mmCIF file of C-alpha atoms and ligand atoms in Angstrom:
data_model
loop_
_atom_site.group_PDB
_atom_site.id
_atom_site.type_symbol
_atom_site.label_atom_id
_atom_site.label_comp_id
_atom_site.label_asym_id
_atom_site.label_seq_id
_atom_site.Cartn_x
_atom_site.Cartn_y
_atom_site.Cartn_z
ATOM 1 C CA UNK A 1 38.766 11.423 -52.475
ATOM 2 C CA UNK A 2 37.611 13.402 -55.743
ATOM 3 C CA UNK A 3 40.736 12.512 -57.381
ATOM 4 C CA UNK A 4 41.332 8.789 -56.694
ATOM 5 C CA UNK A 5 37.476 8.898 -58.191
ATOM 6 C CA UNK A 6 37.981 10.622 -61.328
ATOM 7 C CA UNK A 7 38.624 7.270 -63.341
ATOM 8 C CA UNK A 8 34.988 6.563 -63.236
ATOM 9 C CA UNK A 9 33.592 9.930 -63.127
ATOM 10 C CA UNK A 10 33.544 10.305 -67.007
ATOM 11 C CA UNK A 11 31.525 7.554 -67.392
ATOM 12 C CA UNK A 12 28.943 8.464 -64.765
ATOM 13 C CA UNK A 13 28.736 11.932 -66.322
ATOM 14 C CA UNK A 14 28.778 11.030 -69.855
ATOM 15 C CA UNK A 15 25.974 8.916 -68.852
ATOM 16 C CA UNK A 16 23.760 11.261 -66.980
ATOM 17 C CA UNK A 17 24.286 14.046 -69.221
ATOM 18 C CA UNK A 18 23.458 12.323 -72.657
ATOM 19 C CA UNK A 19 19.960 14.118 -72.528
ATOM 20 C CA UNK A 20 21.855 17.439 -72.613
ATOM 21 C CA UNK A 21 24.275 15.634 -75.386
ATOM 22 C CA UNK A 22 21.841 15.541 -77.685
ATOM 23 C CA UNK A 23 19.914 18.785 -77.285
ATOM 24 C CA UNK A 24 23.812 20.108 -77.703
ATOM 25 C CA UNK A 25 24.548 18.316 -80.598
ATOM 26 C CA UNK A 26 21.220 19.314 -82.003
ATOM 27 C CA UNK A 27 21.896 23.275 -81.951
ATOM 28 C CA UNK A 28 25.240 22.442 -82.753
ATOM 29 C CA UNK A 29 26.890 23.399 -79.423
ATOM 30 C CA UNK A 30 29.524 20.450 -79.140
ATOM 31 C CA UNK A 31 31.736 22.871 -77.330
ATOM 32 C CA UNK A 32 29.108 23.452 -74.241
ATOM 33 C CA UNK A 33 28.921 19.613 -73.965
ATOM 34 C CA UNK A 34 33.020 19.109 -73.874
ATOM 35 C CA UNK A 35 32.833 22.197 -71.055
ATOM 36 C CA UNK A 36 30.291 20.265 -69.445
ATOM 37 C CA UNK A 37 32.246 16.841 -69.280
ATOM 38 C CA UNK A 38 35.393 18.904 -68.548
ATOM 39 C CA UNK A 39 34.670 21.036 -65.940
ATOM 40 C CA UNK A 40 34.887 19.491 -62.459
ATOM 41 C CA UNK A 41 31.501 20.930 -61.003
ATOM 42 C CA UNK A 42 29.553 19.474 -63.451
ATOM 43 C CA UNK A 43 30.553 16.224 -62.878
ATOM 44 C CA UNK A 44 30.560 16.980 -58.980
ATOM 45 C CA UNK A 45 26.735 17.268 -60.133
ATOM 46 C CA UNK A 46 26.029 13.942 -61.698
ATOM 47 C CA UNK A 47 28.173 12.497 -59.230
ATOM 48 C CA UNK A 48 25.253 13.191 -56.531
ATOM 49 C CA UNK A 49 22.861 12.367 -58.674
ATOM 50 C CA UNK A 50 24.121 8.999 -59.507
ATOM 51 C CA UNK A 51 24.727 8.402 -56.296
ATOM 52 C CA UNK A 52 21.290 8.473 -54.175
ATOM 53 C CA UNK A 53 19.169 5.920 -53.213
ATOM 54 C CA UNK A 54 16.074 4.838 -56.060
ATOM 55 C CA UNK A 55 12.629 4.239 -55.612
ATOM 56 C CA UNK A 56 11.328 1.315 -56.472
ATOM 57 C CA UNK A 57 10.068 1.104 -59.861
ATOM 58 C CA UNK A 58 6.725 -1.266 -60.824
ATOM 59 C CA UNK A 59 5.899 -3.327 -64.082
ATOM 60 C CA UNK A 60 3.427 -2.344 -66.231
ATOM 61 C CA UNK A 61 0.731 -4.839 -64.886
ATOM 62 C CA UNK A 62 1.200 -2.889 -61.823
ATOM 63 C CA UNK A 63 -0.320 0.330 -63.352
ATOM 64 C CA UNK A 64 -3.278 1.571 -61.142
ATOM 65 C CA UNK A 65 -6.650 1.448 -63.149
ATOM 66 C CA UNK A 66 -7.493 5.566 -62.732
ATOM 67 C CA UNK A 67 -4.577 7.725 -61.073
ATOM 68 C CA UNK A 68 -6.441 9.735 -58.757
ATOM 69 C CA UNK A 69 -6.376 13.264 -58.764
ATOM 70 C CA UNK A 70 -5.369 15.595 -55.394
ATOM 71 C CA UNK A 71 -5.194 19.362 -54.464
ATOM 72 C CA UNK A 72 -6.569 22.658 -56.015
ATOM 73 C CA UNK A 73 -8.709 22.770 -59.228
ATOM 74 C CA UNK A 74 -6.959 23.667 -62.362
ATOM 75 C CA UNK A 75 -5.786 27.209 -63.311
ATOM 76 C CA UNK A 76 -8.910 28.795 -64.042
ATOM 77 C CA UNK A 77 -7.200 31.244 -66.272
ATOM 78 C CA UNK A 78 -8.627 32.550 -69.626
ATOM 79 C CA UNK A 79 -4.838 32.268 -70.506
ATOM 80 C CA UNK A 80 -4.296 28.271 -69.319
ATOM 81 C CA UNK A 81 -7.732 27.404 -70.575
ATOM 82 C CA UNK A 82 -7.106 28.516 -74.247
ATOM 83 C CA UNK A 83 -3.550 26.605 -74.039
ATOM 84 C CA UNK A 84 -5.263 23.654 -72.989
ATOM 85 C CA UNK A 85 -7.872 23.954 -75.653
ATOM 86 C CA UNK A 86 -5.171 24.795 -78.262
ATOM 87 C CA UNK A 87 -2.462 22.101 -77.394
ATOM 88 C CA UNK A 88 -0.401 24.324 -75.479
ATOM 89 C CA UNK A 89 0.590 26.511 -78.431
ATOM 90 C CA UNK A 90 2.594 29.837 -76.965
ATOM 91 C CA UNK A 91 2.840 27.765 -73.410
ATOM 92 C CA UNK A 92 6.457 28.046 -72.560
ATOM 93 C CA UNK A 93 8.755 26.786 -69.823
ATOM 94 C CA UNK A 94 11.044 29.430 -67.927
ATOM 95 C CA UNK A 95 14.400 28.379 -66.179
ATOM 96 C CA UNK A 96 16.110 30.898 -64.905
ATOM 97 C CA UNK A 97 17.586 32.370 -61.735
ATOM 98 C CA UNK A 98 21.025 31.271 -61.114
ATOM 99 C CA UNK A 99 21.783 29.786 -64.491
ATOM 100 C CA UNK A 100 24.548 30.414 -67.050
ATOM 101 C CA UNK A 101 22.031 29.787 -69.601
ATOM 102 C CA UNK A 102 18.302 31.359 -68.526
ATOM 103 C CA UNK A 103 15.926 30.074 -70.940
ATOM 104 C CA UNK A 104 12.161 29.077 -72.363
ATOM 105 C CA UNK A 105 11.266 25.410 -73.665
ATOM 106 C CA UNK A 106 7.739 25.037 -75.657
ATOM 107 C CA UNK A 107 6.637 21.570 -75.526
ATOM 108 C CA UNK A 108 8.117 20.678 -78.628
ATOM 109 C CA UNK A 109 11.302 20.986 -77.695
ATOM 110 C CA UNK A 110 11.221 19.851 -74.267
ATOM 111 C CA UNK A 111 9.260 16.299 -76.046
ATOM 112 C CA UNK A 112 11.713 16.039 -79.472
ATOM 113 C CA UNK A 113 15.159 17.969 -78.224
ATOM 114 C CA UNK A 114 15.743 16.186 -74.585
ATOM 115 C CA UNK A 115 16.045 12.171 -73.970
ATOM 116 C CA UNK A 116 12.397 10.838 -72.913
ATOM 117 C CA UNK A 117 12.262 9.219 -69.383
ATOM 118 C CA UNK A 118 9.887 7.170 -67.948
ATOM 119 C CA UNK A 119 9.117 4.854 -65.039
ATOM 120 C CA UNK A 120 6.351 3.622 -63.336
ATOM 121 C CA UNK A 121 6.512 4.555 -59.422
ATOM 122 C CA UNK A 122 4.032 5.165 -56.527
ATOM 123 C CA UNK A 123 2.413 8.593 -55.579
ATOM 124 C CA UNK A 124 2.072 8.590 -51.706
ATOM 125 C CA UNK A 125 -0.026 11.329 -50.481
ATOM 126 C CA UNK A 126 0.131 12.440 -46.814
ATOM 127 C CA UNK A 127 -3.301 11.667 -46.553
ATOM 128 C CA UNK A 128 -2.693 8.061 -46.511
ATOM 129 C CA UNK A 129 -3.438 7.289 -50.456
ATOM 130 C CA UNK A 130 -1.370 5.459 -52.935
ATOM 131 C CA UNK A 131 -1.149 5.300 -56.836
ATOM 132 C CA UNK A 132 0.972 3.479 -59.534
ATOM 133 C CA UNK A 133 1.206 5.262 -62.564
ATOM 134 C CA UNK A 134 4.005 5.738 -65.565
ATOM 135 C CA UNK A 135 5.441 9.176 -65.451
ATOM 136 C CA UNK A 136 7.709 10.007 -68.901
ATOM 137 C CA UNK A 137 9.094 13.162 -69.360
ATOM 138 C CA UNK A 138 12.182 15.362 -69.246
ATOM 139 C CA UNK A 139 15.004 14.187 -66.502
ATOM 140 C CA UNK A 140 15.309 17.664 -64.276
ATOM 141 C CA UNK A 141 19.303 16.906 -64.615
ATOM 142 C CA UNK A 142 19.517 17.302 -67.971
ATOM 143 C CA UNK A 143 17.202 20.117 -67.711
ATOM 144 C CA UNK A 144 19.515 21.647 -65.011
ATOM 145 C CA UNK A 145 22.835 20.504 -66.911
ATOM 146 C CA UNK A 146 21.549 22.773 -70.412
ATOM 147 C CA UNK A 147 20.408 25.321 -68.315
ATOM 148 C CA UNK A 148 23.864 25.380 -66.245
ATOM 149 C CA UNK A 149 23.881 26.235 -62.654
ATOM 150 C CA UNK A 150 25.924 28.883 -60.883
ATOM 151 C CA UNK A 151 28.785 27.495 -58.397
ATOM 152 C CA UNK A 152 26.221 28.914 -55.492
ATOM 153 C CA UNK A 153 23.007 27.506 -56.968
ATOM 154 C CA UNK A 154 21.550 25.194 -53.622
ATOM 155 C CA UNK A 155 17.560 25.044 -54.416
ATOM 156 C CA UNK A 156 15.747 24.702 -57.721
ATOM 157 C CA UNK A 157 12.297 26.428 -56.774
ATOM 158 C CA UNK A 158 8.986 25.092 -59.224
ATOM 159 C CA UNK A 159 6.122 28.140 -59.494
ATOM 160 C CA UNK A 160 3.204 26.606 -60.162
ATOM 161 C CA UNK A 161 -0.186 28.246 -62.093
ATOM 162 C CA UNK A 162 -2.972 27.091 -59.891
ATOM 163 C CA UNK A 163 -3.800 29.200 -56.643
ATOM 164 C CA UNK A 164 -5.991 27.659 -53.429
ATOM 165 C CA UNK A 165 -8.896 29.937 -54.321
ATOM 166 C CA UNK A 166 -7.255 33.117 -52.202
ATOM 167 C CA UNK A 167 -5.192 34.198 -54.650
ATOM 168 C CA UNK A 168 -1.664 32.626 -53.652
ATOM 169 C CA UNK A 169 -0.386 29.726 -55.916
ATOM 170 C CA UNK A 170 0.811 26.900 -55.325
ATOM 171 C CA UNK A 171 5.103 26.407 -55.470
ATOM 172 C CA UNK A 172 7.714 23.848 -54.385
ATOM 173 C CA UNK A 173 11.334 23.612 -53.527
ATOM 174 C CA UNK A 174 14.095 20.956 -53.231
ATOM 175 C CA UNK A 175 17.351 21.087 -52.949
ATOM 176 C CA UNK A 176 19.930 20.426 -55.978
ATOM 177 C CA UNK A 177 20.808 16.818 -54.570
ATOM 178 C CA UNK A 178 17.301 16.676 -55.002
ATOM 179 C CA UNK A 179 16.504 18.208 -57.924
ATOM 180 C CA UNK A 180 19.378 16.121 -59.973
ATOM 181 C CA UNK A 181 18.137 12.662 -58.151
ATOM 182 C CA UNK A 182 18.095 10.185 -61.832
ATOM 183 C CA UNK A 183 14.157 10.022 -61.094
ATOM 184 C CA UNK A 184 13.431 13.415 -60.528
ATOM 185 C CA UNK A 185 11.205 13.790 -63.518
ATOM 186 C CA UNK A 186 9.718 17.004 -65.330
ATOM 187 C CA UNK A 187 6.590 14.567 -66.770
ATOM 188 C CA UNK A 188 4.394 15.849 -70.217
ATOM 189 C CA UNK A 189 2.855 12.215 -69.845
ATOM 190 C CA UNK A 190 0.890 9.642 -67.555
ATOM 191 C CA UNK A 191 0.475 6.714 -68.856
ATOM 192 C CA UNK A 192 1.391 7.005 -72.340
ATOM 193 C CA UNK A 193 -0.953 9.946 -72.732
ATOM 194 C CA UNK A 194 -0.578 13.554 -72.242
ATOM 195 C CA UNK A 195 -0.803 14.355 -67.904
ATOM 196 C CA UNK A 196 -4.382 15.454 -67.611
ATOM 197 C CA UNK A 197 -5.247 18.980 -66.851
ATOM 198 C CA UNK A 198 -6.198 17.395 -63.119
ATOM 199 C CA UNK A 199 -3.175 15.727 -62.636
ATOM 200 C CA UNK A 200 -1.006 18.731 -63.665
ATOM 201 C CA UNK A 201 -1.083 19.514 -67.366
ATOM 202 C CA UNK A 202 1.238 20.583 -68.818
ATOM 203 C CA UNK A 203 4.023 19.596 -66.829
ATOM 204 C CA UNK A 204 4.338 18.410 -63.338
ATOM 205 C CA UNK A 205 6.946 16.664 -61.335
ATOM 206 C CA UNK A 206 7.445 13.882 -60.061
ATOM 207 C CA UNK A 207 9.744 13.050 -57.268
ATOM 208 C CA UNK A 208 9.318 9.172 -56.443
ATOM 209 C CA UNK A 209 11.334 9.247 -53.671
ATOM 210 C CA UNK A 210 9.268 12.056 -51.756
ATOM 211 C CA UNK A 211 5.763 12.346 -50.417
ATOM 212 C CA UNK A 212 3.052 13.802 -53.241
ATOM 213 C CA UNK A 213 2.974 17.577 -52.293
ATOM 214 C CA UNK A 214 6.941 17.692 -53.659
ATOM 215 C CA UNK A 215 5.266 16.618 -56.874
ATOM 216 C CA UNK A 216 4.346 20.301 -57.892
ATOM 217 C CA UNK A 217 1.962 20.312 -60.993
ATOM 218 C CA UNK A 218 1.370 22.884 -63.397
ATOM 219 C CA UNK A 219 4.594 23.623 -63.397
ATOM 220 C CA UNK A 220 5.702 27.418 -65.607
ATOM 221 C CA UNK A 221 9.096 28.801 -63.878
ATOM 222 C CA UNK A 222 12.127 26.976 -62.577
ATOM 223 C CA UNK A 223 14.303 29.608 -60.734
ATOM 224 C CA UNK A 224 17.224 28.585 -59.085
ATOM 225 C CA UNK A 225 18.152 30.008 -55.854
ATOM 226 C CA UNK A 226 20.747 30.311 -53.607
ATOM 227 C CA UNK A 227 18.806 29.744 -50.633
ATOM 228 C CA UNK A 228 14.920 29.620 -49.474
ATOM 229 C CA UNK A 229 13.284 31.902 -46.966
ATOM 230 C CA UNK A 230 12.323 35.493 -47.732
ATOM 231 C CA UNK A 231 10.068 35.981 -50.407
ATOM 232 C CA UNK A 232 10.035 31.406 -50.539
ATOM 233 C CA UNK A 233 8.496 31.107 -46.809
ATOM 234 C CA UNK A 234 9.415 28.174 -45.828
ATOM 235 C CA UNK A 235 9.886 26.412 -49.532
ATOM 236 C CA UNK A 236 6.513 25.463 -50.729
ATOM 237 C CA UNK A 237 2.631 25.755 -49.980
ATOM 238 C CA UNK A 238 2.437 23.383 -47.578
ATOM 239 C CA UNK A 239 5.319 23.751 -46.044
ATOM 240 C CA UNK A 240 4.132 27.490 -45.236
ATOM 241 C CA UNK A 241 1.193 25.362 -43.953
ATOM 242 C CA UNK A 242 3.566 23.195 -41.332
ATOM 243 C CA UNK A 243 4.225 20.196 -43.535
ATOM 244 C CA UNK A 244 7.913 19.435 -43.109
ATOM 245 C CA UNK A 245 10.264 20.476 -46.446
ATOM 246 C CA UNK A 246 11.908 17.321 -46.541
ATOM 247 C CA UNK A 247 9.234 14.640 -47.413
ATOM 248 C CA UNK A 248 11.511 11.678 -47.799
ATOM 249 C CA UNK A 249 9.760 8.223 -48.177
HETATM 250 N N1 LIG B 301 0.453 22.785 -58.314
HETATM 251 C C1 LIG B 301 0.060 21.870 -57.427
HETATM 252 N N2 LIG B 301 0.830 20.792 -57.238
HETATM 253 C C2 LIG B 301 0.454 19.845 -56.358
HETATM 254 C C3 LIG B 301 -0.737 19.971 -55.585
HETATM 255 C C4 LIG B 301 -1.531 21.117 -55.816
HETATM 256 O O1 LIG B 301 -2.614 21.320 -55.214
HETATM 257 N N3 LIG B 301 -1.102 22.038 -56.758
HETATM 258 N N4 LIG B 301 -1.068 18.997 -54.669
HETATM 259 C C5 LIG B 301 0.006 18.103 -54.224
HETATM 260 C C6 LIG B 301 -0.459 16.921 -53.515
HETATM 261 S S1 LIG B 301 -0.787 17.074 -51.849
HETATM 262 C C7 LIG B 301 -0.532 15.699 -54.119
HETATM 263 S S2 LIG B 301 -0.952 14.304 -53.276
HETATM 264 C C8 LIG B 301 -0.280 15.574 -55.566
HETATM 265 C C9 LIG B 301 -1.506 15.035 -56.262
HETATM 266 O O2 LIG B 301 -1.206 14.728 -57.584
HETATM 267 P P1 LIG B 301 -2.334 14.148 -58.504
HETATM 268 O O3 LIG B 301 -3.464 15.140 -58.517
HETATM 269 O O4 LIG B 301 -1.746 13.948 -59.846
HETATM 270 O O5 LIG B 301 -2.796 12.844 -57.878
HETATM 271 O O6 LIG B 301 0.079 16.792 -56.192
HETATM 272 C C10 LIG B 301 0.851 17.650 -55.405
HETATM 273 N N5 LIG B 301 1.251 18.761 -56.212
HETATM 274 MO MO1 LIG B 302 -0.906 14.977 -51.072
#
């Protein structure tokens, strides 16, 4: 099957993986981006991604007035307050876990080096709400496809900064079919504007295609895991809670 495929497969991957093309050609790394296209895993990975099913995506006119705002308060942190207050100067992204490449991204880099996304989808909360809103930010593929997983990478795991007022903070989990779905956005903006510290500043997800709490906001450390359980419950916050981990919609 994989080889009577391979005709189109370039294609598909030199699509998906143009955000990684030009953070590549930008450090002048041409050499990761030809292993990339050449190496059969990778383009096993945009493969899956490519092929999944899309939420729907709105028209601007659809945009809900004020995107409502859902969960635990802020990070209360002297540390999160100041980078809020300063433009998130010495805020850094970690990816790491299994990864070829572990590293940080500031939010310059993650808004000038990688391809900006957008798209205007619907937040559906458990609770029965609903909100249209336009999410840009960095596609977690080409996040992922920089970063490069290990052969027995399954789950990308998002640590959040906020905590439910005992102490334990809030984290999320999905699965690398998941993770590299073309919508599954890293967001730095709603609505043309920075997110709002409420609605997960400085980064959140977004995963249209799942209920809200898969949307993990505040987002500081990717780690990529080989499998959940253990020290990851049952894969997120509310999952530990009973909430099912796969929130398809
Ligand atoms: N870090 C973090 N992420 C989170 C939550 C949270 O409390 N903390 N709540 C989840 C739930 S249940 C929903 S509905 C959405 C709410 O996103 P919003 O506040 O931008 O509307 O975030 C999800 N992600
Ligand atoms: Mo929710």
């Amino acid at each position: 099957m994989r080889v009577s495929r391979r005709p189109f497969l370039g294609l598909i991957a030199a699509a998906s993986l143009s955000g990684c093309a030009r953070i590549a050609t930008s450090l002048t790394q041409n050499q990761r981006v030809h292993a990339l296209l050449e190496t059969p895993e990778r383009l096993n990975l945009a493969i899956l991604g490519a092929g999944q099913p899309l939420a729907r995506e709105y028209a601007e006119a659809d945009i809900s007035p004020t995107f409502r705002h859902n969960g635990f308060d802020p990070p209360a942190s002297e540390e999160y307050q100041r980078w809020l207050k300063d433009d998130w100067r010495g805020f850094a992204l970690r990816i790491d876990g299994m990864v070829d490449q572990p590293a940080s991204f500031d939010m310059p880099s993650l808004r000038n080096k990688f391809i900006r996304r957008s798209q205007i989808t619907r937040h559906d909360c458990v609770e029965g709400w609903s909100v249209i809103g336009k999410w840009s930010g960095v596609l977690l593929a080409d996040l992922l496809a920089v970063a490069r997983l290990k052969p027995l990478a399954q789950f990308v795991v998002f640590h959040c900064m906020d905590d439910d007022g005992t102490g334990t903070l809030y984290y999320e989990s999905l699965d690398i079919r998941q993770a590299i779905h073309p919508q599954t956005l890293l967001a730095y903006d709603l609505n043309d504007r920075p997110v709002p510290a409420q609605n997960g500043a400085p980064l959140r997800l977004k995963v249209p295609t799942q209920l809200g709490y898969k949307s993990a906001k505040h987002v500081r450390r990717i780690e990529v895991v080989a499998s959940l359980g253990g020290s990851f419950g049952r894969g997120g916050y509310w999952e530990d809670q009973g909430y099912e981990w796969y929130a398809g919609i």
